[in-house]
CSV table of C-alpha atoms and ligand atoms in Angstrom, one decimal:
chain,number,residue,atom,x,y,z
A,5,MET,CA,27.1,-62.0,-9.6
A,6,ALA,CA,26.5,-61.6,-5.9
A,7,LYS,CA,29.2,-58.9,-6.1
A,8,ALA,CA,27.5,-57.1,-8.8
A,9,LEU,CA,24.2,-57.3,-7.0
A,10,PHE,CA,25.8,-55.9,-3.9
A,11,LEU,CA,27.2,-53.0,-5.9
A,12,PHE,CA,24.0,-52.3,-7.5
A,13,SER,CA,22.1,-52.2,-4.1
A,14,LEU,CA,24.8,-49.8,-2.8
A,15,ILE,CA,24.4,-47.4,-5.6
A,16,PHE,CA,20.6,-47.7,-5.4
A,17,LEU,CA,20.8,-47.0,-1.6
A,18,SER,CA,23.1,-44.0,-2.1
A,19,THR,CA,20.9,-42.4,-4.7
A,20,ARG,CA,17.8,-43.0,-2.4
A,21,LEU,CA,19.7,-41.3,0.4
A,22,SER,CA,20.9,-38.3,-1.7
A,23,CYS,CA,17.2,-37.7,-2.7
A,24,SER,CA,16.1,-37.5,0.9
A,25,SER,CA,14.7,-34.0,0.8
A,26,PRO,CA,11.2,-33.8,-0.7
A,27,ASP,CA,10.8,-33.3,-4.4
A,28,PRO,CA,9.4,-30.0,-5.5
A,29,PRO,CA,5.6,-30.6,-6.3
A,30,THR,CA,5.9,-29.2,-9.9
A,31,LEU,CA,8.3,-28.0,-12.4
A,32,ALA,CA,7.5,-24.4,-11.5
A,33,HIS,CA,8.5,-25.1,-7.9
A,34,ALA,CA,11.7,-26.6,-9.2
A,35,GLU,CA,12.4,-23.5,-11.1
A,36,LEU,CA,11.9,-21.4,-8.0
A,37,THR,CA,14.7,-23.3,-6.3
A,38,ASN,CA,16.9,-22.8,-9.5
A,39,TYR,CA,16.6,-19.0,-8.9
A,40,GLY,CA,17.4,-19.3,-5.2
A,41,PHE,CA,13.9,-19.3,-3.7
A,42,PRO,CA,12.2,-21.7,-1.5
A,43,ILE,CA,9.3,-23.7,-3.0
A,44,GLY,CA,6.7,-22.4,-0.4
A,45,LEU,CA,6.4,-19.2,-2.4
A,46,LEU,CA,3.9,-21.0,-4.7
A,47,PRO,CA,0.9,-23.1,-3.5
A,48,SER,CA,0.9,-26.7,-4.6
A,49,SER,CA,-2.0,-26.1,-7.1
A,50,VAL,CA,0.1,-25.1,-10.0
A,51,GLN,CA,-1.1,-26.4,-13.1
A,52,THR,CA,1.0,-24.7,-15.8
A,53,TYR,CA,3.8,-22.2,-16.0
A,54,ALA,CA,5.8,-20.5,-18.7
A,55,LEU,CA,9.3,-18.9,-18.3
A,56,ASN,CA,11.1,-16.8,-21.0
A,57,GLN,CA,14.7,-17.8,-20.0
A,58,THR,CA,16.0,-14.7,-21.8
A,59,SER,CA,13.8,-12.1,-20.2
A,60,GLY,CA,13.0,-13.9,-16.8
A,61,GLU,CA,9.3,-13.1,-17.6
A,62,PHE,CA,7.1,-15.9,-16.1
A,63,SER,CA,3.4,-16.8,-15.8
A,64,VAL,CA,2.0,-19.4,-13.4
A,65,GLN,CA,-1.5,-20.8,-13.9
A,66,LEU,CA,-3.2,-21.9,-10.6
A,67,GLY,CA,-6.5,-24.0,-10.8
A,68,GLY,CA,-8.5,-21.0,-9.8
A,69,THR,CA,-7.9,-18.2,-7.1
A,70,CYS,CA,-6.2,-19.6,-4.0
A,71,LYS,CA,-6.6,-18.2,-0.4
A,72,LEU,CA,-4.1,-19.4,2.3
A,73,THR,CA,-2.3,-18.4,5.4
A,74,LEU,CA,1.3,-17.5,5.4
A,75,PRO,CA,3.7,-18.4,8.0
A,76,PRO,CA,5.1,-17.3,10.4
A,77,ASP,CA,2.4,-14.8,11.4
A,78,ASN,CA,-0.6,-16.2,9.8
A,79,TYR,CA,-1.1,-13.6,7.2
A,80,LEU,CA,-4.0,-14.1,4.9
A,81,ALA,CA,-3.0,-14.2,1.4
A,82,THR,CA,-4.7,-14.7,-2.0
A,83,TYR,CA,-3.1,-15.8,-5.1
A,84,SER,CA,-4.8,-14.9,-8.4
A,85,ASN,CA,-5.6,-17.6,-10.9
A,86,ARG,CA,-2.7,-16.3,-12.9
A,87,ILE,CA,0.6,-14.9,-11.2
A,88,ARG,CA,3.0,-13.1,-13.4
A,89,GLY,CA,6.4,-11.4,-12.9
A,90,LYS,CA,10.0,-11.3,-13.8
A,91,ILE,CA,12.6,-13.7,-12.2
A,92,GLU,CA,16.4,-13.5,-11.9
A,93,GLN,CA,18.8,-15.0,-9.4
A,94,GLY,CA,17.6,-14.0,-6.0
A,95,ARG,CA,15.1,-11.6,-7.2
A,96,ILE,CA,11.4,-11.5,-8.3
A,97,ALA,CA,10.2,-8.2,-9.7
A,98,GLU,CA,7.1,-6.7,-11.4
A,99,LEU,CA,5.0,-9.3,-9.5
A,100,ASP,CA,1.4,-9.4,-10.1
A,101,GLY,CA,-1.2,-11.7,-8.5
A,102,ILE,CA,-0.3,-12.1,-4.9
A,103,ARG,CA,-1.9,-10.0,-2.1
A,104,VAL,CA,-1.7,-10.1,1.6
A,105,TRP,CA,-4.1,-8.8,4.3
A,106,ALA,CA,-2.1,-6.7,7.0
A,107,PHE,CA,-3.1,-3.5,8.9
A,108,PHE,CA,-6.8,-3.7,7.8
A,109,LYS,CA,-6.0,-3.6,4.0
A,110,TRP,CA,-5.1,-5.7,1.1
A,111,TRP,CA,-1.6,-5.2,-0.1
A,112,SER,CA,-0.1,-6.4,-3.5
A,113,ILE,CA,3.4,-8.0,-3.2
A,114,THR,CA,5.2,-6.4,-5.9
A,115,GLY,CA,8.7,-8.0,-5.5
A,116,ILE,CA,10.4,-10.6,-3.5
A,117,ARG,CA,14.2,-10.7,-2.8
A,118,SER,CA,16.2,-13.6,-1.5
A,119,ARG,CA,18.8,-12.4,1.0
A,120,GLY,CA,20.8,-15.0,2.9
A,121,ASP,CA,18.5,-16.7,5.1
A,122,ASN,CA,15.7,-14.3,4.6
A,123,LEU,CA,13.1,-13.4,2.1
A,124,VAL,CA,12.4,-9.7,1.6
A,125,PHE,CA,8.8,-9.0,0.4
A,126,GLU,CA,8.3,-5.7,-1.2
A,127,VAL,CA,5.0,-4.0,-1.1
A,128,GLY,CA,5.7,-0.7,-3.3
A,129,MET,CA,8.2,1.2,-1.3
A,130,ALA,CA,8.0,-0.7,1.9
A,131,SER,CA,9.4,-4.1,2.6
A,132,ALA,CA,9.1,-6.8,5.2
A,133,LYS,CA,11.6,-9.6,6.0
A,134,PHE,CA,10.8,-13.1,7.0
A,135,PRO,CA,13.0,-16.3,7.5
A,136,SER,CA,13.2,-18.4,4.3
A,137,LYS,CA,12.8,-21.6,6.3
A,138,ASN,CA,9.1,-20.8,6.8
A,139,PHE,CA,8.6,-21.3,3.2
A,140,ASP,CA,10.1,-24.8,2.9
A,141,GLU,CA,6.9,-26.5,2.1
A,142,SER,CA,4.4,-25.6,-0.6
A,143,PRO,CA,1.2,-24.6,1.0
A,144,GLU,CA,-2.3,-26.1,0.1
A,145,CYS,CA,-4.9,-23.6,-0.7
A,146,ASP,CA,-7.7,-23.2,1.8
A,147,GLY,CA,-10.8,-25.2,0.8
A,148,GLN,CA,-9.0,-26.0,-2.7
A,149,LYS,CA,-12.0,-25.7,-4.9
A,150,SER,CA,-11.4,-24.6,-8.4
A,151,ALA,CA,-13.2,-21.3,-8.8
A,152,SER,CA,-13.1,-19.8,-12.3
B,29,LIG,C1,11.8,-13.6,-24.5
B,29,LIG,O1,12.3,-12.4,-24.0
B,29,LIG,C2,13.1,-11.7,-25.0
B,29,LIG,C3,13.7,-10.5,-24.3
B,29,LIG,O2,12.7,-9.7,-24.0
B,29,LIG,C4,12.2,-11.4,-26.2
B,29,LIG,O3,13.0,-10.8,-27.2
B,29,LIG,C5,11.7,-12.7,-26.7
B,29,LIG,O4,10.6,-12.5,-27.8
B,29,LIG,C6,10.8,-13.5,-25.7
B,29,LIG,N1,10.4,-14.8,-26.2
B,29,LIG,C7,9.2,-15.2,-26.1
B,29,LIG,C8,8.9,-16.6,-26.6
B,29,LIG,O5,8.2,-14.4,-25.5
């Protein structure tokens, strides 16, 4: 009996240890990691999401529009209430709903690629590269109030 208990606690301990990395806040975040992206691309306020496994088309519903500051250079970004796009391994295309303020103008991020330790953000024909580790945590929206 004591032996069984010992074994049990050993198993319990090892499961706990293997789960030491933080759990993704929502299923949508977990899905991001399945496709090779860090969870920090989506704010923590995800309410629902839908994914067509065949086409990769997805739709994420936030609880209202979301303003936040993106690392590492503190870019101001806005997320629409609904984010849409097409996801495949290491690539998000036809993205709609995320905008970033830079060079005195709002830019729509149209695609995101995962390249080794970096994320490449596409803005039309242009792109900018940032280390993925800056997106390890899911950001909170500023002021987190549910606008409609
Ligand atoms: C998923 O995508 C496939 C391929 O584009 C399409 O044929 C199918 O109807 C879609 N399913 C849903 C539920 O939208």
